[in-house]
XYZ file of C-alpha atoms in Angstrom:
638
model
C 0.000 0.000 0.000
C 1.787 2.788 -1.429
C 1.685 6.194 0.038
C -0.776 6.056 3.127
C -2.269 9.781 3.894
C -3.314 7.925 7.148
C -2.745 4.654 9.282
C -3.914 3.392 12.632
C -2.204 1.205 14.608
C -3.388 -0.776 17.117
C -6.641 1.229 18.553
C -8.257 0.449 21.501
C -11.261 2.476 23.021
C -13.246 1.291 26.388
C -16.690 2.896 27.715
C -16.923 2.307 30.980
C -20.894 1.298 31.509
C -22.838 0.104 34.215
C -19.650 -0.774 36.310
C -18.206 -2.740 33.060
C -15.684 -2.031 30.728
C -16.753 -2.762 27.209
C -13.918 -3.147 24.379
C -15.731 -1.132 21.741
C -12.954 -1.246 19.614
C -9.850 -3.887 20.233
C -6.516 -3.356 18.484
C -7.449 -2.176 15.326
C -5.169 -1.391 12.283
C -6.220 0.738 9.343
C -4.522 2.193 6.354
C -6.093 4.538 3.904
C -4.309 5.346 0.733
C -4.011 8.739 -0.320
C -7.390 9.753 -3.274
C -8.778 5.839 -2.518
C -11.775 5.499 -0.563
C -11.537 3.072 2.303
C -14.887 0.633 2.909
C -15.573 -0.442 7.104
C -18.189 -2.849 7.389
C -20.113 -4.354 10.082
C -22.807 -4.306 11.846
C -24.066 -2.058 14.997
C -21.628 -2.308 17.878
C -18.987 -3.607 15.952
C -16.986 -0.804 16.663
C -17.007 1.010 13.021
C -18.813 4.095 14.179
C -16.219 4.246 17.101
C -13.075 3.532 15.115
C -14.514 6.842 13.347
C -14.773 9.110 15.663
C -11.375 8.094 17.141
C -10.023 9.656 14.597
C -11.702 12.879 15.051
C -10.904 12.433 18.861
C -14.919 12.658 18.998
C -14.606 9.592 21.513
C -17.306 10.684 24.446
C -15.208 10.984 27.631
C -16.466 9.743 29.559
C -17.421 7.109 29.713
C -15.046 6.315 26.688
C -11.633 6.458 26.429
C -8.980 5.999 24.150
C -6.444 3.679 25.912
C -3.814 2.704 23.276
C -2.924 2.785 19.609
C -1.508 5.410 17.083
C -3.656 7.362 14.469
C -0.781 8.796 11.925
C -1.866 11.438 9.380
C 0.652 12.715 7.088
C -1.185 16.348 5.691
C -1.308 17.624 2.512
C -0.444 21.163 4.001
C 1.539 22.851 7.182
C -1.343 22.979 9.351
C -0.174 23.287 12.789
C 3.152 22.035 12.197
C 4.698 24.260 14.423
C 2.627 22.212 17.372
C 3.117 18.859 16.137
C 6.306 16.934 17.362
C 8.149 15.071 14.147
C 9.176 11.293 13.921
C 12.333 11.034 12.186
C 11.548 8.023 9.683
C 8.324 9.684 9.301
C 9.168 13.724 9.096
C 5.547 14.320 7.257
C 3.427 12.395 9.870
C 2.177 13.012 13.117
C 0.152 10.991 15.581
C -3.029 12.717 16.145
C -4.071 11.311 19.671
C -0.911 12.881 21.004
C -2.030 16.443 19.611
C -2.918 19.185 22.059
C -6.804 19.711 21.989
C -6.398 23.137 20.327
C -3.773 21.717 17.673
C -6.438 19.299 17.125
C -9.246 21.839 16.476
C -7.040 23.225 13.375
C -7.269 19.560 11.440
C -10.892 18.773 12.509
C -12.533 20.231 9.704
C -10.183 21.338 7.830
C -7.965 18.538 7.052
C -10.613 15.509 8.235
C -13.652 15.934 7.859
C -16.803 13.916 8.541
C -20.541 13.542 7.827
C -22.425 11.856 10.141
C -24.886 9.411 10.584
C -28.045 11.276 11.229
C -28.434 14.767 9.537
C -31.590 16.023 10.526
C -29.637 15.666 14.005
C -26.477 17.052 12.451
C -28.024 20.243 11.977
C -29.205 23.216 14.345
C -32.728 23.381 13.434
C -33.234 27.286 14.280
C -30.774 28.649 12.031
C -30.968 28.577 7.870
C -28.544 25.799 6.275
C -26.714 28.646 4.750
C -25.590 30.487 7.796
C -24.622 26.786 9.182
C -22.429 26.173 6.109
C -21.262 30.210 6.112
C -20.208 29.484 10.283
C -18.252 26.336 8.914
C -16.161 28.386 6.376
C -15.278 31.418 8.829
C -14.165 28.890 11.224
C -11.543 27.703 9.295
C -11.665 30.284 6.356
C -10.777 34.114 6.904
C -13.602 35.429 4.604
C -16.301 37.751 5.182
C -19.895 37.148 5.379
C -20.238 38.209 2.168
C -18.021 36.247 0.590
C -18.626 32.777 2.731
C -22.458 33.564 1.165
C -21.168 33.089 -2.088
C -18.588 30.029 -1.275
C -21.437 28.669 0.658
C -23.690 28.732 -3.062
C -20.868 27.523 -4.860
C -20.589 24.513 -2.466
C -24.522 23.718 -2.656
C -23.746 23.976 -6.423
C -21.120 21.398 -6.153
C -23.331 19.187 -3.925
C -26.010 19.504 -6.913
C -28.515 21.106 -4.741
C -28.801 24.567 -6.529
C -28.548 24.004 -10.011
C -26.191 25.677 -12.467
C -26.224 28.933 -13.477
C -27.276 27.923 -16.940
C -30.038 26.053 -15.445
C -31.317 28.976 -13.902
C -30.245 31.138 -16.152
C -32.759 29.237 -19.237
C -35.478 28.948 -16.014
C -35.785 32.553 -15.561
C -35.756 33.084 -19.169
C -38.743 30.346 -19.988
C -40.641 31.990 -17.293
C -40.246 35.420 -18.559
C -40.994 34.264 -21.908
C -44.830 32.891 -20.717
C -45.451 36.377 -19.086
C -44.495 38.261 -22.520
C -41.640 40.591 -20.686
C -38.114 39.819 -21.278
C -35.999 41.395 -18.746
C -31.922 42.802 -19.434
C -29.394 40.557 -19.014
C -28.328 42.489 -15.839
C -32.213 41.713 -14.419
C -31.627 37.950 -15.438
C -28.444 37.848 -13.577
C -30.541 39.239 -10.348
C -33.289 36.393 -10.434
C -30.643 33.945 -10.977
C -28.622 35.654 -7.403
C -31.945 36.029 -5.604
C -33.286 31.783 -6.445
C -29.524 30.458 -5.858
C -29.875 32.996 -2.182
C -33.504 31.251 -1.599
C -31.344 27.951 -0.844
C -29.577 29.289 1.694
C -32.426 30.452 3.821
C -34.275 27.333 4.159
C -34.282 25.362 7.403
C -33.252 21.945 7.563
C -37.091 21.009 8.005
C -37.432 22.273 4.765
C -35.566 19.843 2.852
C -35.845 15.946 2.209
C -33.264 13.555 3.945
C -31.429 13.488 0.732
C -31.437 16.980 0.572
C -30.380 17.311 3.898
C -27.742 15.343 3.425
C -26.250 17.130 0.536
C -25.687 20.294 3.296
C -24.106 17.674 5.391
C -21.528 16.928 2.489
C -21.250 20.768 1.514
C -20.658 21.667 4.929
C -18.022 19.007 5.105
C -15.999 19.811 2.159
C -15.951 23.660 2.753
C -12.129 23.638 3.626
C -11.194 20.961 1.240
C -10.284 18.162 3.235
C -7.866 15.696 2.429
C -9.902 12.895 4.765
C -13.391 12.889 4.571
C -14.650 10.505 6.976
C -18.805 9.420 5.934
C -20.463 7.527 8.750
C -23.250 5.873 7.315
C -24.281 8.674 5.222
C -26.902 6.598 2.956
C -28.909 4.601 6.018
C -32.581 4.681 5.275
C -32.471 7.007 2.236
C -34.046 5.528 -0.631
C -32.415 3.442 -3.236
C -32.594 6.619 -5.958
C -31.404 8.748 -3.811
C -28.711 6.965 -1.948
C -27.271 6.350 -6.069
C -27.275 9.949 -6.670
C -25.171 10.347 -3.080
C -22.955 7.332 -3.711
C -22.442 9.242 -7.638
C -21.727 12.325 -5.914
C -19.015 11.126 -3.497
C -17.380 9.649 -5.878
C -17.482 12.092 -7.946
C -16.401 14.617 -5.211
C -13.204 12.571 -4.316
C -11.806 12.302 -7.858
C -12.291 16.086 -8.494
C -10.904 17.043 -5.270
C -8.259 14.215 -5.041
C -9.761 13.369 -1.297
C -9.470 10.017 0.527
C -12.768 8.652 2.173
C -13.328 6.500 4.754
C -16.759 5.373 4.045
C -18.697 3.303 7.472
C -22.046 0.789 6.527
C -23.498 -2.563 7.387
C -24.416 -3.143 4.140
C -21.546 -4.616 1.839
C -23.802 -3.841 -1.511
C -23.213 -0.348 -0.735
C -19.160 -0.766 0.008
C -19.095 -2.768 -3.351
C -20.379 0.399 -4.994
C -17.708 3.151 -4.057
C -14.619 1.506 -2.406
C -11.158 0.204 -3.510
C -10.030 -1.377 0.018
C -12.346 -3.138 2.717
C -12.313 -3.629 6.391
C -14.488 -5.889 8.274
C -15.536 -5.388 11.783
C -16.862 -7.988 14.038
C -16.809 -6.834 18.127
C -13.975 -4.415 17.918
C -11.491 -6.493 15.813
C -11.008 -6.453 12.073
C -11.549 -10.292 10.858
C -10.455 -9.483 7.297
C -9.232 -6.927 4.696
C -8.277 -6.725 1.022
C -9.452 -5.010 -2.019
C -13.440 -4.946 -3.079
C -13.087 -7.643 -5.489
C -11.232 -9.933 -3.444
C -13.633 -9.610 -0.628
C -16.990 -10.426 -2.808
C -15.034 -13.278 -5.168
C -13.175 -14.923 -2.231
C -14.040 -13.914 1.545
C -12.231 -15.872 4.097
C -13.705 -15.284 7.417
C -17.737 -16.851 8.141
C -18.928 -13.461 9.175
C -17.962 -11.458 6.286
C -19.746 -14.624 4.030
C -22.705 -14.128 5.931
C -22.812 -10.272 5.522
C -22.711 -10.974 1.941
C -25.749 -13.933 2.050
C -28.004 -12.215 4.899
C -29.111 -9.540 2.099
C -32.251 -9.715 -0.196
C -31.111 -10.758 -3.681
C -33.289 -9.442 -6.131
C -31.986 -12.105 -8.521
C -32.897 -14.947 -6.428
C -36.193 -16.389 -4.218
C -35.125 -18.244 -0.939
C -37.705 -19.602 1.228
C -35.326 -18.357 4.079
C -32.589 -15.685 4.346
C -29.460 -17.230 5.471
C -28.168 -14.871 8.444
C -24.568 -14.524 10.748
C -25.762 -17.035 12.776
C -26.023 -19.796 10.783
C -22.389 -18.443 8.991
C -21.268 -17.853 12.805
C -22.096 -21.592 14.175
C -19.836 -23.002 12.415
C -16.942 -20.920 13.243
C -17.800 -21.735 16.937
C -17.997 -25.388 16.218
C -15.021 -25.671 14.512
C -12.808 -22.989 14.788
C -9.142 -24.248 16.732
C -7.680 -21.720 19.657
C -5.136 -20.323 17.575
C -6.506 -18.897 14.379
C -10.340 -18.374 15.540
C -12.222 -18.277 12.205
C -9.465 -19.703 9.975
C -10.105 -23.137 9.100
C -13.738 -23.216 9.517
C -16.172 -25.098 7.219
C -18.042 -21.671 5.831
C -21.619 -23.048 4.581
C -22.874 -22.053 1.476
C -26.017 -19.672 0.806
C -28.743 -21.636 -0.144
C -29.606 -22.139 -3.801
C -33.090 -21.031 -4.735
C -35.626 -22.809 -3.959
C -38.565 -20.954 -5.275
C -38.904 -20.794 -9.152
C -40.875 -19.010 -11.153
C -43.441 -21.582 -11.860
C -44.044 -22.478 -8.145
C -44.056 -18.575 -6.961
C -47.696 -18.278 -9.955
C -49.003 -21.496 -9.054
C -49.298 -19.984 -5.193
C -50.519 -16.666 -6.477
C -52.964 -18.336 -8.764
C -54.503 -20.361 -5.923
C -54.479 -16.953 -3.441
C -56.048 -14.589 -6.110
C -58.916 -17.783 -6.483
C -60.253 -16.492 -2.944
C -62.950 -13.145 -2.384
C -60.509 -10.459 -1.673
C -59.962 -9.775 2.099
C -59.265 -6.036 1.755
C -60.746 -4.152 -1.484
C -59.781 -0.521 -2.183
C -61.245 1.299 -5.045
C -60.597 4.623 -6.540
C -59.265 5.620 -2.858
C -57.780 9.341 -2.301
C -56.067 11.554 0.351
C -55.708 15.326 0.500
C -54.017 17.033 2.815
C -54.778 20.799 3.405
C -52.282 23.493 3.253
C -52.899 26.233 5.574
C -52.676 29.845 4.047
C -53.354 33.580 5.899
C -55.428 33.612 8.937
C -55.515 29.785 9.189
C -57.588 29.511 6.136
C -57.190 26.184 3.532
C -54.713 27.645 0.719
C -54.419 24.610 -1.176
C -54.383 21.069 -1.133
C -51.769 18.887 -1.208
C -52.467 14.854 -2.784
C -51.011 12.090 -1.260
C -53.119 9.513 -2.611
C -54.619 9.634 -5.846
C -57.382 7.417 -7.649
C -55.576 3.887 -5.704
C -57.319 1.158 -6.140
C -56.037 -2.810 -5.605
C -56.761 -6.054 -3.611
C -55.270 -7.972 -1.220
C -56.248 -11.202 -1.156
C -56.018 -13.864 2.396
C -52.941 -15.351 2.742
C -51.008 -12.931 0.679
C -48.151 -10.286 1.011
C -48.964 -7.810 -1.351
C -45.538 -5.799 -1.589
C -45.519 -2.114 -1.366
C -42.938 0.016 -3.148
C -41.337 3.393 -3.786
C -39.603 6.690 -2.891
C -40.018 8.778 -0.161
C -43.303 10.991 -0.387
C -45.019 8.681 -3.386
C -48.101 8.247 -0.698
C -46.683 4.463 0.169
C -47.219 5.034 4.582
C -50.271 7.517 3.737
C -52.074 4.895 2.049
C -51.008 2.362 4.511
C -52.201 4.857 7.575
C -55.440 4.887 5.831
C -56.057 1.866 5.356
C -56.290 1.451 9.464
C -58.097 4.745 9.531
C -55.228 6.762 11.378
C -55.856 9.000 8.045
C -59.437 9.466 7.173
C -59.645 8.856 2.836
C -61.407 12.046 0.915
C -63.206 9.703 -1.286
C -63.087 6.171 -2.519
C -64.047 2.996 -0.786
C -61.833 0.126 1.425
C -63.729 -3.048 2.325
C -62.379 -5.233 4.713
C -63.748 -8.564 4.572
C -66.781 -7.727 2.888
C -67.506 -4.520 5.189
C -67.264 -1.152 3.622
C -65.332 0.708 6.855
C -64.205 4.096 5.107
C -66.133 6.244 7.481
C -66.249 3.709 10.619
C -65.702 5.160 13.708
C -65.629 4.896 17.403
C -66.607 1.881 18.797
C -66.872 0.206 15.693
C -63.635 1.588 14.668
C -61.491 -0.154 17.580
C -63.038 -3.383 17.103
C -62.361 -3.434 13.299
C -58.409 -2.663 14.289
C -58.267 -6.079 16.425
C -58.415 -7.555 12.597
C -56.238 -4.730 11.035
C -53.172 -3.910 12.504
C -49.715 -1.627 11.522
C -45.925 -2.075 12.470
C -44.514 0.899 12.513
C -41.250 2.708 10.860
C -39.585 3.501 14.147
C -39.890 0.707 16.639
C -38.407 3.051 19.836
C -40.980 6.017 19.033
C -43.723 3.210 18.585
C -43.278 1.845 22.182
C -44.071 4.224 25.761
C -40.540 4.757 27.073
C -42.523 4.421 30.418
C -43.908 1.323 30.016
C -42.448 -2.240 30.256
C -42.493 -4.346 26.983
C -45.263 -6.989 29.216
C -47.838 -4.273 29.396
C -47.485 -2.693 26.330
C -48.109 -6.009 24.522
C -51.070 -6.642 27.131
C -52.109 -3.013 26.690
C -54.351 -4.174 23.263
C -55.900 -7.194 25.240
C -56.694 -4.605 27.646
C -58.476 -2.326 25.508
C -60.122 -4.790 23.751
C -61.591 -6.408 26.914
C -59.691 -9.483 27.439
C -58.199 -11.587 25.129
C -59.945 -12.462 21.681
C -61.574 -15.675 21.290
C -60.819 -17.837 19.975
C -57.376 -18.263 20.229
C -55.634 -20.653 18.547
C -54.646 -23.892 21.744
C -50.823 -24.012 22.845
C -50.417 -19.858 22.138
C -50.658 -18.607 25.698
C -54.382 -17.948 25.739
C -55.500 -18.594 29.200
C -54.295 -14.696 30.647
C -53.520 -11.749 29.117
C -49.948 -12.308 30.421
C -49.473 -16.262 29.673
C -50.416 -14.883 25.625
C -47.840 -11.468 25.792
C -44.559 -14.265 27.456
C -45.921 -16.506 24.869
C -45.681 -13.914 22.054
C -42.122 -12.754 23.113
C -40.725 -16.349 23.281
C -41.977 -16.579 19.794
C -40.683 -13.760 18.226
C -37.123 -14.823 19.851
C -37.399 -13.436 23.568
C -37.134 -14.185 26.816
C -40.676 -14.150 28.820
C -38.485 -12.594 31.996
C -38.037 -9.779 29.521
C -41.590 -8.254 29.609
C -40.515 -6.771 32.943
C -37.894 -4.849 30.778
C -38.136 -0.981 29.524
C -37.752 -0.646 25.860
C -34.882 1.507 26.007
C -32.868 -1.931 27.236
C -32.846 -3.206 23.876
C -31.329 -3.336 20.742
C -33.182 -1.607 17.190
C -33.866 -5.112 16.657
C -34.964 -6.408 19.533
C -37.728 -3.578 19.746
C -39.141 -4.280 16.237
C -39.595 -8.272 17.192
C -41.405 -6.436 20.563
C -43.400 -4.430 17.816
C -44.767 -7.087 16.179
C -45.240 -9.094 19.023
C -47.873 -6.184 20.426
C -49.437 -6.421 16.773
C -50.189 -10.364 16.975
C -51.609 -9.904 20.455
C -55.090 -9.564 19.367
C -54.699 -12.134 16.522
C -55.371 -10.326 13.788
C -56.075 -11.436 10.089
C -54.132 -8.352 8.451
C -51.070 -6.515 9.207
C -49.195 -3.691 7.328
C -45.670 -3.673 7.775
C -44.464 -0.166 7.405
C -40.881 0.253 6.330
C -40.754 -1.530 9.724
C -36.637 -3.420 8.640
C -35.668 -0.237 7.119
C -32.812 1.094 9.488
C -32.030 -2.135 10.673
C -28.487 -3.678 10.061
C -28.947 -6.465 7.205
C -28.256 -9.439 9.498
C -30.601 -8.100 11.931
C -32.874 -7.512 8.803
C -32.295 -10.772 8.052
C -33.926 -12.556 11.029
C -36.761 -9.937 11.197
C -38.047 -11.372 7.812
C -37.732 -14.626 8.356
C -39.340 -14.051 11.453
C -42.510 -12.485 9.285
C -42.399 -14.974 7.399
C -42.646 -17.599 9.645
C -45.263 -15.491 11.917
C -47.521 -15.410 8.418
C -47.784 -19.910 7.812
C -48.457 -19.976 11.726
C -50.713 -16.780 12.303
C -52.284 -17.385 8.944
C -51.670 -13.729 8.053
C -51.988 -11.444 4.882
C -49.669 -8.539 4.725
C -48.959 -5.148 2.866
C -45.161 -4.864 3.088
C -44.036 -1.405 2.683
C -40.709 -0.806 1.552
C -38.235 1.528 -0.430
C -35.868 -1.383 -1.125
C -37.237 -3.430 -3.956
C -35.022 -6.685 -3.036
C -36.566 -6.512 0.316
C -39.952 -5.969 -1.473
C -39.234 -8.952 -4.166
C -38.172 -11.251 -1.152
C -41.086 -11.221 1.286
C -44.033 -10.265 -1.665
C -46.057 -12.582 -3.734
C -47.488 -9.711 -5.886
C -45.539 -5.743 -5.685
C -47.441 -2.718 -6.060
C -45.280 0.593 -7.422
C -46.355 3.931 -6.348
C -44.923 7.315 -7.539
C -46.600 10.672 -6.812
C -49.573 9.013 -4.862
C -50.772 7.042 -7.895
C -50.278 3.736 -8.982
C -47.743 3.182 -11.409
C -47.877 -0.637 -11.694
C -48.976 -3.826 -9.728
C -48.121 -7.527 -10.948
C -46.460 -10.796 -9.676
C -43.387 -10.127 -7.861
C -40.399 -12.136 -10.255
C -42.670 -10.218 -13.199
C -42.261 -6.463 -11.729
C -38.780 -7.371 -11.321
C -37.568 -9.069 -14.843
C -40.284 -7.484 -16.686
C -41.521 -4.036 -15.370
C -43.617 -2.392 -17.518
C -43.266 1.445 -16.247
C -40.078 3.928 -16.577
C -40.474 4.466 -12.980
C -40.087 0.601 -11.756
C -36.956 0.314 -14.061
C -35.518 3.395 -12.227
C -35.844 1.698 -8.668
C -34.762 -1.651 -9.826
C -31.506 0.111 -11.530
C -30.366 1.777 -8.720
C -30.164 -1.372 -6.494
C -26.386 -1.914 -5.557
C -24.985 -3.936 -8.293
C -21.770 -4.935 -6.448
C -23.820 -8.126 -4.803
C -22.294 -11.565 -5.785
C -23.967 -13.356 -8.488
């Protein structure tokens, strides 16, 4: 590895929790290549996020602490130099966990850089993204307001938020055309100022995730970094939009000759944008190499099971493999010395669904009466004006209509703000429909309320996006599973013999155990789990009435894939035993393909297609569906 512009040798970081002392990250060794982008992989508390902020000398203290290692950074420039004590076989280099804090401060941003993880969070939400970016590039630049206003448009330019002068430029012009009144060049010039200054004054509410994230990247870049460091900068955007992001890193690091450390759990999106991989498994790296020699050959179990626990587009398993299964065997077999080495790795399974079986199914499913029917169904949202009065309307859902038919998981797909979780929230009645009919087994309950209302929802139930917002931070996980049964009057009868029907408690420990906990836990708070953990509590609450229909809300979306993994299989297995029928909503079309025997596309609140899942997928019919399926990683295996 030729000229390094930074190495780490031999990290270690402890948090001290609880009276314990966790190893979050246990002699690690890094190197990043100068204008390469460096891939760490692995999933939540492997220590990738950590390793990360080390270098930043972000580390929380305390509880953490940074007990051991080297990070050397040799810089482009003479930053601090005068601070910095020189190695003699390395003059250019200097350790950056033995800087001062204020020597520090002068790197941290301007050298190394990083975007974080969450960017609505990122970002002070009383103050305009522009004077955010404008207090970056004082900080480290010695410009004026004025002229940090314009760097600060130049940036969002670069970022591909603002358009191009020429862009705006023909705008203005087509718009002044259509009004008969073509303004001087020098009034052009003005409109073009005063749209690319209307960017700057928005607040970060204003602005999609991917949006938002384009500030984050702006803001990062203002000093022209040599590191850039993006933790997980692509987590629960949608497919199109985390391409466009992925596009415009990479294009960012080739114009400006930076190196990027790029952190995921999802190898798909590593396969996409880096030369060199790390893998992180509890605070050690298992393996390294280049991309290709990490997707054609991986050595270690848990890096093969990263690469089988995701959706496959290309392939129908009756089961997702996941790190356990990859993970056994390493336990099994693995000798003292060389943990992992010699193991027997299994292989993913082969498919074993084709085509012909996956119609025969839907053939015999779409021979039933239709347990939910939804005709012509819309949603408008007002849009308040002056004085509180209705200005406009805005339409989430327009002129839907489809079946779902008993047994069946009807697949739900699309971008952010198509109408795919307003539809879904209506069809429980949490949004009430402006017109159009849904029948639920036979019963027309658009306008059903009260009493009525709460009995039809012991049949119709919704897992939610965010399982930690879904659950009462208050409330142990026992009684808000038993809080439906409660409501409801008791438990529902009947219930199906040998699932824990006799009390309202035997049914919630039996629901737990099933979705993979411990009964001891429903005396647990839900901030004492994992992401993962609360979703499998989610679902649990949502079979405790035994319901016929659930809609599964983007409800694996910003889980790691091996926890994502065992979630569906879970669903699926909950679905044969529960007898259920499911809408599965979903921006990711392999996780879509994988758990759907039909998938419905929306775009703009209408319907842009609906068809057998393997037939959406190697034969879609609309522009739209050929967009989503082309900006699926195409790094996986084959």
């Amino acid at each position: 590895m030729t000229d390094p512009i930074l190495e780490i040798r031999n990290l270690r970081v402890q948090f001290q929790t609880e009276g314990q002392i966790v190893n979050a990250v246990d002699g690690v060794s890094l190197t990043l290549p100068r204008g390469k982008t460096l891939g760490i992989v692995g999933e939540s508390g492997s220590g990738k996020s950590v390793t990360s902020l080390s270098i930043m000398r972000l580390v929380p203290t305390p509880p953490g602490r940074i007990i051991d290692g080297e990070i050397r950074f040799q810089p482009s420039g003479a930053v601090g130099s005068d601070q910095v004590p020189q190695t003699q076989d390395q003059p250019s280099s200097l350790d950056l966990l033995q800087l001062p804090l204020r020597a520090m401060q002068a790197y941290r941003g301007s050298q190394i850089s990083m975007i974080f993880q969450e960017p609505m969070s990122s970002l002070n939400p009383v103050y305009t993204c522009g004077f955010q970016i404008v207090e970056a590039l004082r900080l480290h630049e010695n410009l004026s307001v004025a002229a940090a206003r314009r760097q600060a448009m130049s940036l969002l330019q670069e970022v591909k938020l603002i358009p191009p002068d020429s862009e705006l430029h023909q705008l203005v012009v087509d718009t002044a055309r259509q009004s008969g009144a073509m303004p001087s060049d020098a009034d052009i010039q003005k409109q073009v100022n005063r749209q690319k200054r209307s960017y700057l004054d928005r607040y970060p509410h204003q602005l999609s995730g991917g949006q938002i994230q384009r500030v984050m990247i702006a803001m990062a870049i203002a000093s022209n970094p040599a590191v850039l460091i993006a933790d997980e900068p692509t987590t629960a955007l949608d497919v199109t939009v985390q391409a466009t992001i992925l596009d415009l890193l990479r294009e960012l690091r080739d114009r400006r000759q930076m190196s990027i450390i790029f952190v995921t759990h999802d190898l798909g999106i590593i396969a996409e944008i880096a030369d060199t991989v790390a893998v992180m498994y509890q605070g050690k790296v298992v393996e390294t190499g280049s991309t290709e020699q990490i997707f054609q050959n991986p050595q270690h179990p848990y890096t093969r099971g990263l690469l089988a626990c995701r959706p496959r587009p290309d392939q129908q398993l009756q089961r997702l493999p996941t790190i356990a299964d990859f993970m056994a065997a390493e336990t099994s077999t693995a000798q003292p010395s060389a943990p992992g080495a010699d193991s027997p790795i299994p292989d993913s399974p082969a498919p074993d669904i084709s085509p012909v079986d996956m119609q025969q199914r839907l053939d015999t499913l779409m021979q039933q009466t239709p347990l939910l029917s939804v005709k012509n169904l819309q949603v408008f949202f007002p849009v308040k004006g002056m004085f509180g009065k209705t200005a406009r309307y805005v339409t989430a859902v327009n002129d839907v209509s489809f079946d779902v038919y008993p047994g069946e998981t009807l697949g739900l797909v699309g971008e952010s703000g198509c109408g795919k979780t307003t539809l879904g929230r209506t069809l429980v009645r949490l949004n009430s429909p402006t017109s159009g009919s849904i029948q639920f087994a036979g019963r027309d309950i658009t306008q059903l309320k009260g009493r009525n209302l709460r009995k039809l929802r012991q049949n119709l139930q919704i897992i939610f996006q965010d399982p930690y917002s879904s659950l009462d931070p208050r409330m142990n996980v026992g009684a808000a599973i038993m809080e439906p049964m409660r409501i409801a009057g008791g438990i529902p009868d009947p219930i199906a013999k040998g699932q824990g029907g006799d009390t309202p408690r035997d049914r919630a420990a039996y629901l737990l155990k099933r979705v993979g906990l411990k009964a001891e836990d429903m005396n647990r708070y839900p901030h004492e789990f994992s992401g993962g953990q609360r979703q499998r509590i989610c679902i649990a609450r949502a079979l405790a009435l035994n319901p016929k229909f659930i809609i599964c809300d983007e409800s694996v979306s910003a889980l790691d894939v091996s926890v994502q993994a065992q979630v569906l299989n879970l669903l699926k297995e909950l679905q044969q035993e529960f007898d259920l029928t499911y809408i599965f909503i979903s921006h990711d079309l392999s996780v879509v393909k994988f758990m759907s025997d039909r998938i419905m596309v929306m775009n703009r609140g209408k319907l842009e297609e609906i068809g057998a899942a393997h037939q959406i997928y190697y034969q879609p019919e609309a522009d739209y569906t050929r967009k989503l399926i082309a900006s699926i990683p195409a790094g996986l295996p084959t």
